[in-house]
Coordinates of C-alpha atoms in Angstrom, one line a residue:
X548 CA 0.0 0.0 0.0
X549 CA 1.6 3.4 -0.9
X550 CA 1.8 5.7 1.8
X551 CA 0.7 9.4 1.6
X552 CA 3.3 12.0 2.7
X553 CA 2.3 13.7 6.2
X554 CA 4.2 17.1 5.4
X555 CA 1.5 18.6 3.3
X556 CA 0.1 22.5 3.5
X557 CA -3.0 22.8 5.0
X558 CA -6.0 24.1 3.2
X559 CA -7.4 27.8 3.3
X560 CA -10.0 26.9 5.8
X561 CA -9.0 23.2 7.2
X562 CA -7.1 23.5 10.3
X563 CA -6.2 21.6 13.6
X564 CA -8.8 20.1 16.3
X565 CA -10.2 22.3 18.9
X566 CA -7.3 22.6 21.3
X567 CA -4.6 22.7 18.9
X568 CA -2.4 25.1 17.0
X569 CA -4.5 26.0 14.7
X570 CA -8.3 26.5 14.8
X571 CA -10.9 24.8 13.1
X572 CA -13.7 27.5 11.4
X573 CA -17.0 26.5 11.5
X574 CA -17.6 26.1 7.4
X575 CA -14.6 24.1 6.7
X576 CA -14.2 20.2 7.8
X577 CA -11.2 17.7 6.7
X578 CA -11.1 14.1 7.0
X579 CA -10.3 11.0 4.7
X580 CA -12.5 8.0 2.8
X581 CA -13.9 5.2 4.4
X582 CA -14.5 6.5 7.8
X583 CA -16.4 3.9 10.1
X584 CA -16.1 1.5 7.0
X585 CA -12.2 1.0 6.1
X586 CA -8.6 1.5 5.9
X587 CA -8.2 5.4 4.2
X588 CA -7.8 5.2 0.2
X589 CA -7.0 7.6 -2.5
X590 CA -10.3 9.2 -5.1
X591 CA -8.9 8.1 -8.4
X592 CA -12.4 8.6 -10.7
X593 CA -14.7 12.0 -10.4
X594 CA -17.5 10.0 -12.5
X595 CA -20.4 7.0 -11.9
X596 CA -20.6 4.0 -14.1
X597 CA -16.7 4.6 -15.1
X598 CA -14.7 4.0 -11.8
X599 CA -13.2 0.9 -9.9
X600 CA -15.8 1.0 -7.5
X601 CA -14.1 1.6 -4.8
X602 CA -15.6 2.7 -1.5
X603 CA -13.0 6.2 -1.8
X604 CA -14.1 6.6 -5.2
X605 CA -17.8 5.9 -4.3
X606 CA -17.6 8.2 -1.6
X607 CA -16.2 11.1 -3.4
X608 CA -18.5 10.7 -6.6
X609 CA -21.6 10.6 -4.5
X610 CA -20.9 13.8 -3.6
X611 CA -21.3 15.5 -6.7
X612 CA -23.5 13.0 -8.6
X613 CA -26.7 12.2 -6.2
X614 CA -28.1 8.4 -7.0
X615 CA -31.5 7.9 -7.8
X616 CA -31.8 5.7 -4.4
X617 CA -30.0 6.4 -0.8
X618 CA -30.4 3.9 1.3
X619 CA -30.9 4.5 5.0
X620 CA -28.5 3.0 8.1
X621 CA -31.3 0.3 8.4
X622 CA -30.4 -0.7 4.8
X623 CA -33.9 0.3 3.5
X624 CA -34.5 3.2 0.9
X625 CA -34.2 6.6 2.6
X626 CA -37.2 8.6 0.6
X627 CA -35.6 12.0 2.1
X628 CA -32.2 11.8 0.6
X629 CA -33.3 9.6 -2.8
X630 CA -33.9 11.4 -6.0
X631 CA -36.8 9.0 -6.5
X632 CA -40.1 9.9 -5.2
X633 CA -42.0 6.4 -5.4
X634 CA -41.5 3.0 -7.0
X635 CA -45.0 1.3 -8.6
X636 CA -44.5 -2.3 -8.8
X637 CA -46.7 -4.1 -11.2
X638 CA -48.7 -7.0 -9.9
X639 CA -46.5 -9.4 -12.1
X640 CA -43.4 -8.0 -10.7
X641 CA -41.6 -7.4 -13.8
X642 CA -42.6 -3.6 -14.5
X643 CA -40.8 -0.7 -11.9
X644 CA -42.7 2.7 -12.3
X645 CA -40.2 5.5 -11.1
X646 CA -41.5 8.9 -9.6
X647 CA -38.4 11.3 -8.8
X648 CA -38.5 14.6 -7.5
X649 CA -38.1 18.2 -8.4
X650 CA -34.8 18.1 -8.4
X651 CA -32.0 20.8 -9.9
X652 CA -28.4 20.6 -11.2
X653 CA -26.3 23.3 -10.4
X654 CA -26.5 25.2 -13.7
X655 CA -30.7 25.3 -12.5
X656 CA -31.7 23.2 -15.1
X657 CA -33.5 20.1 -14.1
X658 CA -32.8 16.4 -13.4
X659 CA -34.7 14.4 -15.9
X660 CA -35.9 11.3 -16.4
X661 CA -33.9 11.2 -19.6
X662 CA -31.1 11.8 -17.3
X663 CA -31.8 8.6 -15.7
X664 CA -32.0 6.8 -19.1
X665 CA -28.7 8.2 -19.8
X666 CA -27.3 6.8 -16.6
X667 CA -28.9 3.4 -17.4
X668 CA -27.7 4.0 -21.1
X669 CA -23.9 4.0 -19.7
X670 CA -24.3 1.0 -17.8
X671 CA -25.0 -0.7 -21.1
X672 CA -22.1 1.1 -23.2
X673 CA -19.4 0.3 -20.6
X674 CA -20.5 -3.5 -20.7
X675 CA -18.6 -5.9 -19.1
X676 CA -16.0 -3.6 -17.9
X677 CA -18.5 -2.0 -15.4
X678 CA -17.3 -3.5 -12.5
X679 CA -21.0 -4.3 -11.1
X680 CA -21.8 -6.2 -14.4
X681 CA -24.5 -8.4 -13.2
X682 CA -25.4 -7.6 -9.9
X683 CA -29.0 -7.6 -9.5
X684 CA -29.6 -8.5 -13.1
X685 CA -27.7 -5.1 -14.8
X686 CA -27.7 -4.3 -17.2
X687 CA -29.4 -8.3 -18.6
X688 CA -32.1 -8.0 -17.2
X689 CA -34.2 -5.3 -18.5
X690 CA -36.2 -5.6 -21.5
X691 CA -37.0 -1.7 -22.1
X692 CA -36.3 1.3 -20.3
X693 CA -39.0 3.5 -21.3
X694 CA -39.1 7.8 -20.2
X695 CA -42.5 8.2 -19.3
X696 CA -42.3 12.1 -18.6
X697 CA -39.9 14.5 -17.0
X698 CA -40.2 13.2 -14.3
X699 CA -41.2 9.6 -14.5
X700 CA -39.5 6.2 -16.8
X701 CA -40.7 2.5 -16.8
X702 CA -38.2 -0.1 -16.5
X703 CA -39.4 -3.5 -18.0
X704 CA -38.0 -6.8 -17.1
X705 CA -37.6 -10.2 -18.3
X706 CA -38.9 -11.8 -16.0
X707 CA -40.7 -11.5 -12.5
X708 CA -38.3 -10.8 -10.0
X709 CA -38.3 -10.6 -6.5
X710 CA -38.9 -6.6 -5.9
X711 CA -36.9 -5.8 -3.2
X712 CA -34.2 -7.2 -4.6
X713 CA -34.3 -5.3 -7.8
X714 CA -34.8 -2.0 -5.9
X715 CA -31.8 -2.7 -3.8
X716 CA -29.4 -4.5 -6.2
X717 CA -30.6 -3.1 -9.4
X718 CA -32.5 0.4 -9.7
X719 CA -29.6 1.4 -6.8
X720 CA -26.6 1.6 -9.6
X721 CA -28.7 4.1 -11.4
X722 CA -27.0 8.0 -10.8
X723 CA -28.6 10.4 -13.3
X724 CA -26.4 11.9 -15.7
X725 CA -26.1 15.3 -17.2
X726 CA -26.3 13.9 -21.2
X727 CA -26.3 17.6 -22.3
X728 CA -23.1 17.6 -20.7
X729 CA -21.7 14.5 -21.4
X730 CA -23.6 13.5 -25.1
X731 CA -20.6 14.4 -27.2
X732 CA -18.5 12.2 -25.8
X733 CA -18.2 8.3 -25.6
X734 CA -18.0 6.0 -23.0
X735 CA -14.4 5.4 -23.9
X736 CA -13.9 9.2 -23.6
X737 CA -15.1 9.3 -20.2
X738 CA -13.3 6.5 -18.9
X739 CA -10.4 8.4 -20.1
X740 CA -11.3 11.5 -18.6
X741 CA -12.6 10.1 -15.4
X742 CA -10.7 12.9 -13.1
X743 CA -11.0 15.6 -15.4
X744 CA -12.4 18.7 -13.6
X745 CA -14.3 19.8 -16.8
X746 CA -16.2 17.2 -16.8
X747 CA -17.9 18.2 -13.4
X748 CA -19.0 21.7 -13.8
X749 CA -22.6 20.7 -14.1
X750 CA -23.5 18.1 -10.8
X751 CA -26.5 17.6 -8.8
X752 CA -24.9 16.7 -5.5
X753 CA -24.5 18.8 -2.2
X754 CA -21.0 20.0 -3.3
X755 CA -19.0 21.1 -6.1
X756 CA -15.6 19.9 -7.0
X757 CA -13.2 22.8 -6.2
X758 CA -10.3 21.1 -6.6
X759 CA -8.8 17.6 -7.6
X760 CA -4.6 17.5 -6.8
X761 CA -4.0 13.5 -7.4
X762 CA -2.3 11.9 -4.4
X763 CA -2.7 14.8 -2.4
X764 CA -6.4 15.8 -2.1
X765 CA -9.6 16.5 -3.0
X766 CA -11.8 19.5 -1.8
X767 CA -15.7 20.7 -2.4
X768 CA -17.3 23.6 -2.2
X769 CA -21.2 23.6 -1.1
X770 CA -23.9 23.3 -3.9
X771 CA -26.0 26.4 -3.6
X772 CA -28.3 25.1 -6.0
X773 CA -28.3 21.5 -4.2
X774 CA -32.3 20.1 -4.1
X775 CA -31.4 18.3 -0.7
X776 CA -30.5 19.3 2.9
X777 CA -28.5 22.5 2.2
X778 CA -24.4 21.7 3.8
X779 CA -23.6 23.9 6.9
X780 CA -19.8 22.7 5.9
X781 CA -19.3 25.0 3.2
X782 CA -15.8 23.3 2.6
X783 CA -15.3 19.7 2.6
X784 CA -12.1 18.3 1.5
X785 CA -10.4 14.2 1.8
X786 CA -7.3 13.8 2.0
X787 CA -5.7 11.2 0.2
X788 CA -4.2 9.4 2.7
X789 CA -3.5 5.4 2.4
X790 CA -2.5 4.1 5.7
X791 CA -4.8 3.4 8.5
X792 CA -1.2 4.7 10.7
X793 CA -0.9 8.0 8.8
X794 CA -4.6 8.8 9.0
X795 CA -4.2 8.5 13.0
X796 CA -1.4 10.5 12.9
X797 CA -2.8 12.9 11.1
X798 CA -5.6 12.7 13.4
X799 CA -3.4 13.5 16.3
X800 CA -2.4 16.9 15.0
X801 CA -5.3 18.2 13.1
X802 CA -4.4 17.7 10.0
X803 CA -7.8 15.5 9.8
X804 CA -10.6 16.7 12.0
X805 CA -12.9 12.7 11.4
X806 CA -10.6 9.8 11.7
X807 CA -10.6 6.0 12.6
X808 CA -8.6 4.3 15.5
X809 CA -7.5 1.9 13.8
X810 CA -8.0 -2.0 15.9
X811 CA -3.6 -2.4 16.0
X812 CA -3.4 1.5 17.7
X813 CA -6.3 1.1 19.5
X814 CA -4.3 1.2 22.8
X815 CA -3.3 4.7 21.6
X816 CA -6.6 6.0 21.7
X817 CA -5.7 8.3 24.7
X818 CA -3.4 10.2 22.4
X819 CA -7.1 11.6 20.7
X820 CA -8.7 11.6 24.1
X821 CA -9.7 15.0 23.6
X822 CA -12.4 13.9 20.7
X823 CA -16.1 12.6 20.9
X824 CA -16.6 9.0 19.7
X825 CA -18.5 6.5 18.0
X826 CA -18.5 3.0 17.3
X827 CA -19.0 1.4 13.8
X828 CA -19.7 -2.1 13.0
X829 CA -17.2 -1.5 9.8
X830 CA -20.4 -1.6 7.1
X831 CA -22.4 -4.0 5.7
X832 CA -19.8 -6.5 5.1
X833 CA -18.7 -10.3 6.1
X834 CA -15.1 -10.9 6.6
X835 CA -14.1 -14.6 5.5
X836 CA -11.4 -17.4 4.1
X837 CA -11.6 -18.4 0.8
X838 CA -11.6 -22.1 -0.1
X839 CA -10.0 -23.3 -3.0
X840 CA -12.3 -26.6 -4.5
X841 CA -10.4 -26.8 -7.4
X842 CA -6.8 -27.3 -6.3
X843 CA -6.6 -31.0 -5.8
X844 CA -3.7 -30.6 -3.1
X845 CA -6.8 -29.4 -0.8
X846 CA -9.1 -32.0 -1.9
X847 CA -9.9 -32.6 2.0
X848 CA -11.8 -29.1 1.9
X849 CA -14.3 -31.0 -0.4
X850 CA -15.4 -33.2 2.8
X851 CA -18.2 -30.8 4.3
X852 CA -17.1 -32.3 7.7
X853 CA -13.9 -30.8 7.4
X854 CA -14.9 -27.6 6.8
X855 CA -17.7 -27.6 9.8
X856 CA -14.6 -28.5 12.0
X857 CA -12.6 -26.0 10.8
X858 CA -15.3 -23.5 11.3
X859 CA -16.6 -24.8 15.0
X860 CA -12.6 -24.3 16.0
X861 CA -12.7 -20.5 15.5
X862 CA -13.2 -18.8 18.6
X863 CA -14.6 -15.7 17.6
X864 CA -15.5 -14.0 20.7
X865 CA -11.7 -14.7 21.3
X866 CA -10.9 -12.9 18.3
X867 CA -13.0 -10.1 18.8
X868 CA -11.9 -9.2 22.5
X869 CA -8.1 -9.6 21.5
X870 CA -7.5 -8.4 18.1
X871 CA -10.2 -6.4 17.2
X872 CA -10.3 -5.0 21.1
X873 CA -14.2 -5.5 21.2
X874 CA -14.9 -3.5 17.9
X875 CA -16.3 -6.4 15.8
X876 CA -19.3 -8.5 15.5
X877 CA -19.4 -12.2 15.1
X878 CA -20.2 -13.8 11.8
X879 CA -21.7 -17.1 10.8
X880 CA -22.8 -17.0 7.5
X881 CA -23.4 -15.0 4.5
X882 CA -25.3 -12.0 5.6
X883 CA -23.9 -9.6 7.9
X884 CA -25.3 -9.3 11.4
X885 CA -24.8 -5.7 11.7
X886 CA -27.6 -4.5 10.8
X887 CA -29.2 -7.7 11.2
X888 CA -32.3 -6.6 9.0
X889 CA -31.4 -9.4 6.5
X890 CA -30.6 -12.0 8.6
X891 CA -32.7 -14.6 9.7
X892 CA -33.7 -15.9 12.8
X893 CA -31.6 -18.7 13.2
X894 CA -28.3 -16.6 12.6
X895 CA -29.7 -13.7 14.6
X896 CA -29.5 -16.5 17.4
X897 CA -25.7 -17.8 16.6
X898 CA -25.0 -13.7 16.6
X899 CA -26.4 -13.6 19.7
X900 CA -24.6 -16.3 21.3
X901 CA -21.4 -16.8 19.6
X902 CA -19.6 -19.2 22.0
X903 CA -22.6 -21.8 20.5
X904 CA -20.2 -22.0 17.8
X905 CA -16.8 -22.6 18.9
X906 CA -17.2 -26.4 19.7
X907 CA -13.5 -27.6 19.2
X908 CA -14.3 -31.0 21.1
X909 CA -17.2 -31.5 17.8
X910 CA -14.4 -30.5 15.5
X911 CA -12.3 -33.1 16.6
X912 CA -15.1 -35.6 16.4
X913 CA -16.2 -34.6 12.7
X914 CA -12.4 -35.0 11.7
X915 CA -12.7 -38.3 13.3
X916 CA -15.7 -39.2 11.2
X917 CA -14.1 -38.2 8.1
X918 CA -11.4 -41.0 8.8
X919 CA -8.4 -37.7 9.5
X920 CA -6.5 -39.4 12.8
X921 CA -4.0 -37.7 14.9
X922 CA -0.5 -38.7 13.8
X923 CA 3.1 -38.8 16.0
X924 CA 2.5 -35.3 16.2
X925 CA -0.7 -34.5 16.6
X926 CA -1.2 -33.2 13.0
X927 CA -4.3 -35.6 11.3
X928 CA -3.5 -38.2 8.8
X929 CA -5.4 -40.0 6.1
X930 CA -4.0 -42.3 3.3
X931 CA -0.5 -41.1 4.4
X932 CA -1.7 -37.3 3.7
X933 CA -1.1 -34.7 6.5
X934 CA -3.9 -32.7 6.8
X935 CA -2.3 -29.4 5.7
X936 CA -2.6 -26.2 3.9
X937 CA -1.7 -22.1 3.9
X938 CA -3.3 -19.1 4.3
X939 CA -2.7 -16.4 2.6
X940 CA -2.7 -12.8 4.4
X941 CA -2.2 -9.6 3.3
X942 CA 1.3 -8.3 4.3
X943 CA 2.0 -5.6 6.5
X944 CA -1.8 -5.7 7.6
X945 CA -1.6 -6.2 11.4
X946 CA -5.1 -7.5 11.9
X947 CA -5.0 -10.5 9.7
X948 CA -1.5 -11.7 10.6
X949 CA -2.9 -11.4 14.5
X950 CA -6.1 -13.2 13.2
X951 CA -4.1 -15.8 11.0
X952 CA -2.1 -16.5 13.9
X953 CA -5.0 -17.3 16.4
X954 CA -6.3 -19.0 13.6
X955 CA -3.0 -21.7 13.2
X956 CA -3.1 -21.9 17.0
X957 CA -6.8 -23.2 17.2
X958 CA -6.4 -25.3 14.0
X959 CA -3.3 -26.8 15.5
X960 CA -5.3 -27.8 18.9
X961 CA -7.4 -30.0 16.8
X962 CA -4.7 -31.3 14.9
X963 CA -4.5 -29.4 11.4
X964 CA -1.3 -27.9 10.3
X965 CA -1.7 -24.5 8.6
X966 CA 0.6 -22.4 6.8
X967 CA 0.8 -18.4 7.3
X968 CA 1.4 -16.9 4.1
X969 CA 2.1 -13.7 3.5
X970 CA 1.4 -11.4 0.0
X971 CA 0.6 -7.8 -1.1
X972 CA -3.8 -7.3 -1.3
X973 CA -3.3 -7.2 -4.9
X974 CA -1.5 -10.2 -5.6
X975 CA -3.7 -12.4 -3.3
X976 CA -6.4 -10.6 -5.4
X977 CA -4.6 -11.6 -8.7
X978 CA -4.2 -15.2 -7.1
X979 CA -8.0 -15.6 -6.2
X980 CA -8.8 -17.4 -9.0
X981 CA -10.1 -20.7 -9.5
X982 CA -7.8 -23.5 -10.6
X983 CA -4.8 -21.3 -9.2
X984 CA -2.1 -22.5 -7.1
X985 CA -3.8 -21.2 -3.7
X986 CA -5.4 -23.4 -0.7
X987 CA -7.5 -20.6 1.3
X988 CA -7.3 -16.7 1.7
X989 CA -8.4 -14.0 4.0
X990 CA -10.3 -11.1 2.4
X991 CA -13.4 -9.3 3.4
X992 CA -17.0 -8.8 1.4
X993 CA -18.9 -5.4 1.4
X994 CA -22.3 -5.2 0.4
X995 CA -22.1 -2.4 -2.4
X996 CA -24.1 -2.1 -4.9
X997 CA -26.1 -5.4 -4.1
X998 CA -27.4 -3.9 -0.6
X999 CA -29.8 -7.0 -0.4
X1000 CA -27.6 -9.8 0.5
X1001 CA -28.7 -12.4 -2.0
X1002 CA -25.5 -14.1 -2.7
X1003 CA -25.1 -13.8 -6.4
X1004 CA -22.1 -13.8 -7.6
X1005 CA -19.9 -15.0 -4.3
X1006 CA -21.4 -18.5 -4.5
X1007 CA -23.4 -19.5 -7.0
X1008 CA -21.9 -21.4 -9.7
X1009 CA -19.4 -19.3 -12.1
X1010 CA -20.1 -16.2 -10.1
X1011 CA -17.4 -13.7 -10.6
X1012 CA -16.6 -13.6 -6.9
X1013 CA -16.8 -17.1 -6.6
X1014 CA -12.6 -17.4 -6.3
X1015 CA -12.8 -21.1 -5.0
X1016 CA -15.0 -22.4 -7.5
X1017 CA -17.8 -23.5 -5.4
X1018 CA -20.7 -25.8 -6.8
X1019 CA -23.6 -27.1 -6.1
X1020 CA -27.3 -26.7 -7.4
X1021 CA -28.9 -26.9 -4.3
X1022 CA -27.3 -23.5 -3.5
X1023 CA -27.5 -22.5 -6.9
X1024 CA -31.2 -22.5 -7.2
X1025 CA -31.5 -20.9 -3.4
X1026 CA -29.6 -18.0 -4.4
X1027 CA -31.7 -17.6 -7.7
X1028 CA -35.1 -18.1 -5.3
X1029 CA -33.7 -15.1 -3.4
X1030 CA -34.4 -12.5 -6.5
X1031 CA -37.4 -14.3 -7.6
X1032 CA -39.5 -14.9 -5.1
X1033 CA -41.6 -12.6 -2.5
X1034 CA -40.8 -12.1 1.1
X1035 CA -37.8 -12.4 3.3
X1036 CA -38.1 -16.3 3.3
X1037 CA -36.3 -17.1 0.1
X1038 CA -33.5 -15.2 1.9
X1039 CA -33.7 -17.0 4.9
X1040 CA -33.0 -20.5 3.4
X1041 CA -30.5 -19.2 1.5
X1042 CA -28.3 -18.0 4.2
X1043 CA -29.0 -20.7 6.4
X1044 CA -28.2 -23.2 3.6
X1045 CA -25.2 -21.7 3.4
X1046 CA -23.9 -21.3 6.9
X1047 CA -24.4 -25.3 6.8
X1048 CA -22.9 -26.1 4.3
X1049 CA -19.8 -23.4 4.4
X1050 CA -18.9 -22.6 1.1
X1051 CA -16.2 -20.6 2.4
X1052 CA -15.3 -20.8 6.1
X1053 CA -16.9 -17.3 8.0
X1054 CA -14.8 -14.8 10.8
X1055 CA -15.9 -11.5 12.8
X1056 CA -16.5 -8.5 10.8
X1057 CA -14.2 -5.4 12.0
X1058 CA -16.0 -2.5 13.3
X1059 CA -14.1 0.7 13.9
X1060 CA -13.7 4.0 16.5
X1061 CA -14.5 6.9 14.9
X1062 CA -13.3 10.1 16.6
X1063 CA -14.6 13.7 16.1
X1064 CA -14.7 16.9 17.5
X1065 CA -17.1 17.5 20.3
X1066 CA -18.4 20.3 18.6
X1067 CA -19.0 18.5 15.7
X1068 CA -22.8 17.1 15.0
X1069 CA -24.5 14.7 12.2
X1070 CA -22.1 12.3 12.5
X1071 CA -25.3 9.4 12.4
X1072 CA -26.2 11.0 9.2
X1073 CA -22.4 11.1 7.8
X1074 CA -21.7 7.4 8.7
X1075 CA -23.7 4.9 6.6
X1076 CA -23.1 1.1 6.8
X1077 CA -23.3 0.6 2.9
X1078 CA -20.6 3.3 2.3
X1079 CA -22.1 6.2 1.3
X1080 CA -21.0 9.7 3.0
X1081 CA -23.5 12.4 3.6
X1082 CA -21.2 15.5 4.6
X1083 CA -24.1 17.7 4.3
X1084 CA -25.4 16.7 7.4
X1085 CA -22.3 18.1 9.8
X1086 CA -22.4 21.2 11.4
X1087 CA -20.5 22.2 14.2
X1088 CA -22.4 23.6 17.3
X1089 CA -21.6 26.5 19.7
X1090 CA -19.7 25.1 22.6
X1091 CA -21.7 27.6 24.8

C-alpha cells in the first residue's frame, strides 16, 4: 500500500482540532475516505458508471452525482435523501414505475428522467467492464427502459423478479447523468477523462468539486443550488491518505478533523482523548477465508465435515476481544449481522450467542468421522496425507497476521497444520482465481451495490466472486429463489443453507472507533453502513 506523505500544506480553511495550534472554522471540515467503514484510500475517478468501484471513489463521486436511491443506516431506501419519489411495482413483478422529485443541477436546469435513461444508457455502453456487471440482473435483465415524462421512466424486465431485490441491487446503480453535458463524448472518452475537472461543472450533489490535486487531495465547495439538505460545511475536502497509521497521525495533529482508530493502535486511543466517539460495526460486510475446491492438493476441503470442524474451532469471541479489542461483530454465514435486518432468525440466534459455535471437542469428532486421525505429532493423517494447507494474508496488515495466527493456533489444537502466508492485497487478489495454485485466503466482502444480500455472484456457480470455484445446485437454485421470489423467506434458506454447508469458512467482521470533535454534529447521518457519505449533514455547534 503506498503511503501518503504527512508534510503537506493545509487548506485555506482546514485546520487543527479544537485545542490545537491551529483552529478549526466553523464552514470548513477535513477528514479521509472510508470512515467507520475501512482502511483510508486515494479518489482516483470523479464519475459513476466509469470508476473501480471503490468505496473512496464511491464516496467522493456521490458527492457530486446524487443516485436515484439512498439507502438509510437500516439498509432500506431513505425517501428523504433519494432522488426517487416512489416506486410502482406491477402485480407481475416485472414492471418498476419510477416517480423522482423536483430536483436541480447546479446550472438550474433540471434532473430528468432522460437523465436517468442516460445513466442506465452508460451501464449498457461500458459492458462488461463495469465492475457491477450483473449484480442484481444489470444491465441483462431489462427488457426496455422506457421515459414516461420528465419526471417519471418504466423499467421493463424479463422476467418476474423478486422486488426488493431489484430495488436494492438493481434500480440502486442508477445516478442520473447530465447527457447535455456529457452526449458528445463516448464512454471510452469518459473512462479516459474520469478525473478531469471539466467534466464536473454541471453536478446535482451537495458539493461542487473545487479542486482535484491526485495523491494529495480532493476539496468541495457547497452546492447552492443542491435540491437536498442544504451543507452547513461550506468546505469539505479528503485527504488522500493510504494508511490506516498515517490517517491516526494525522488525526493526532489536526491535520484530519474525522478519523478512525484503527483495531492495532487502539491502545493509543488516549493520544485523541480530547475527541467525541462513535462505534461502527465497519459496514455491511462479512469478513471470511476463501476455499479453493479446485486445487486437488486441498481435496480434504471438499469433505463438508472438514470444513464444519474447521469452522466450529474458530473462537470468535476470542478474536473479537483480542484483536479487534471489542470492535467487531461475530459472523456465521453470508449475511452480515450488523444491521441484522437481512438476517434470519436462526443466525440472529448464533449472533447472539457466539460461543454456540466454537465447539473444538465436535471438531475433533467430525475429523474423526471423516477418517483424518491424529498422527506422531498431533497433526491428522489419512491415506498417508497430513492434513495441511496455507493461508494467505495480506502483508504488512496487522489485523489478519494477529487473526491468521490465532487461527493456526486453534487449527493446530485440533490437529490441522496450517501455513501463514504472507502477499501484497493485490496479488492475493490476482491469485484468487479458481484452478490457481492457492489453498485458502483471507479477504473481506462489502455489500455495495447489491445492498440485499442475496448471494449472487460470491457462490453461486461461475459467479465472478466465486474465487474457489464453489458448486452445487442446491445453492444455486437458493440464491436464484432469493431475487425471484416474495418475502424475506427465500433469503432466509439461503443464508442458512449456506452457513451449513460453508462454502467458504466465516470470521468476525471489524468494526471501527471513529473520533470527532465535540463540537461537531450529524455524524449518524455522515456514517452509513453501505458506504455512502452524507457531509451535508455536519455542522459544528456552539460550545456555549
Amino acid at each position: 500500500m503506498k503511503r501518503t506523505a504527512l508534510a503537506l500544506p493545509l487548506l485555506l480553511g482546514a485546520g487543527a482540532l479544537p485545542g490545537t495550534a491551529l483552529a478549526v472554522t466553523p464552514h470548513t471540515l477535513t477528514t479521509v475516505t472510508g470512515i467507520g467503514l475501512s482502511a483510508p484510500m486515494n479518489v482516483n475517478s470523479l464519475l459513476p458508471v466509469v470508476n473501480n468501484d471503490s468505496i473512496g471513489n464511491s464516496q467522493a463521486i456521490q458527492l457530486l452525482y446524487r443516485p436515484l436511491i439512498w439507502l438509510g443506516t437500516n439498509l432500506k431506501i431513505d425517501w428523504t435523501d433519494s432522488i426517487a419519489k416512489s416506486i410502482k411495482v406491477s402485480g407481475d413483478r416485472t414492471m418498476f414505475t419510477v416517480t423522482m422529485k423536483d430536483w436541480k443541477w447546479s446550472d438550474g436546469k433540471p434532473v430528468t428522467a432522460a437523465d436517468a435513461a442516460y445513466g442506465f444508457q452508460m451501464i449498457k455502453d461500458y459492458g462488461k467492464r463495469y465492475l457491477n456487471y450483473g449484480i442484481g440482473g444489470m444491465p441483462g435483465i431489462v427488457k426496455s427502459f422506457d421515459v414516461v415524462n420528465a419526471h417519471t421512466f418504466r423499467v421493463t424486465l424479463k422476467h418476474p423478479v423478486n422486488a426488493t431485490w431489484f430495488e436494492l441491487n438493481g434500480l440502486s446503480q442508477i445516478t442520473p447523468a447530465p447527457e447535455f453535458v456529457w452526449k458528445q463524448h463516448s464512454i471510452d472518452y469518459l473512462f479516459r477523462h474520469q478525473t478531469d475537472p471539466a467534466l464536473v461543472q454541471v453536478v446535482d450533489g451537495p458539493y461542487k468539486l473545487a479542486r482535484f490535486a491526485r495523491g494529495r487531495d480532493v476539496v468541495f465547495n457547497a452546492n447552492p443550488a443542491y435540491s437536498g439538505h442544504h451543507p452547513a460545511i461550506k468546505r469539505f475536502t479528503l485527504k488522500m491518505i493510504t494508511s490506516s497509521d498515517a490517517a491516526f497521525a494525522a488525526l493526532k495533529t489536526g491535520d484530519i478533523q474525522i478519523g478512525n482508530v484503527p483495531a492495532p493502535l487502539y491502545n493509543a486511543r488516549h493520544l485523541v482523548g480530547q475527541l467525541k466517539s462513535m462505534r461502527t460495526a465497519g459496514g455491511f460486510s462479512i469478513a471470511y477465508l476463501p476455499i479453493n475446491f479446485t486445487n486437488d492438493k486441498v481435496a480434504f476441503f471438499r469433505n463438508l465435515k472438514v470444513r464444519q470442524a474447521l469452522q466450529y474451532a474458530i473462537d470468535e469471541p476470542l478474536m473479537i476481544k483480542t484483536v479487534l479489542h471489542g470492535l467487531g461483530t461475530p459472523g456465521f454465514g453470508p449475511v452480515p449481522s450488523v444491521p441484522d435486518t437481512y438476517l434470519s432468525p436462526e443466525m440472529r440466534a448464533l449472533a447472539a450467542h457466539p460461543m454456540r459455535m466454537y465447539q473444538p471437542a465436535k471438531a475433533k469428532r467430525l475429523l474423526d468421522e471423516a477418517g483424518w486421525k491424529p498422527g506422531p505429532d498431533g497433526i491428522r493423517e489419512k491415506n498417508g496425507k497430513r492434513l495441511a494447507f496455507s493461508l494467505i494474508v495480506s502483508s504488512g496488515v496487522a489485523l489478519e497476521l494477529n487473526e491468521a495466527q490465532i487461527l493456526k493456533q486453534e487449527w493446530q489444537a485440533i490437529g490441522i497444520d496450517m501455513n501463514i502466508r504472507q502477499m501484497p492485497f493485490n496479488q492475493e487478489l490476482a491469485m484468487l482465481k479458481p484452478h490457481r495454485n492457492w489453498d485458502m485466503g483471507m479477504i473481506a466482502w462489502a455489500y455495495a451495490p447489491d445492498y440485499y444480500p442475496s448471494g449472487g455472484g460470491l457462490f453461486n456457480t461461475g459467479g465472478g466472486a466465486n474465487y474457489g470455484g464453489y458448486s452445487n445446485p442446491k445453492m444455486d437454485k437458493l440464491i436464484d429463489a432469493t431475487t425471484r421470489g416474495k418475502g424475506l423467506q427465500t433469503l432466509y434458506a439461503y443464508e442458512n443453507y449456506a452457513a451449513q454447508q460453508l462454502p467458504t469458512l466465516f470470521l468476525p467482521s471489524p468494526g471501527y472507533l471513529v473520533k470527532y470533535p465535540t463540537r461537531l454534529h450529524g455524524m449518524s447521518r455522515f456514517y452509513n453502513p453501505v458506504g455512502f457519505m452524507a457531509p451535508e449533514y455536519l455542522a459544528y455547534h456552539s460550545s456555549h
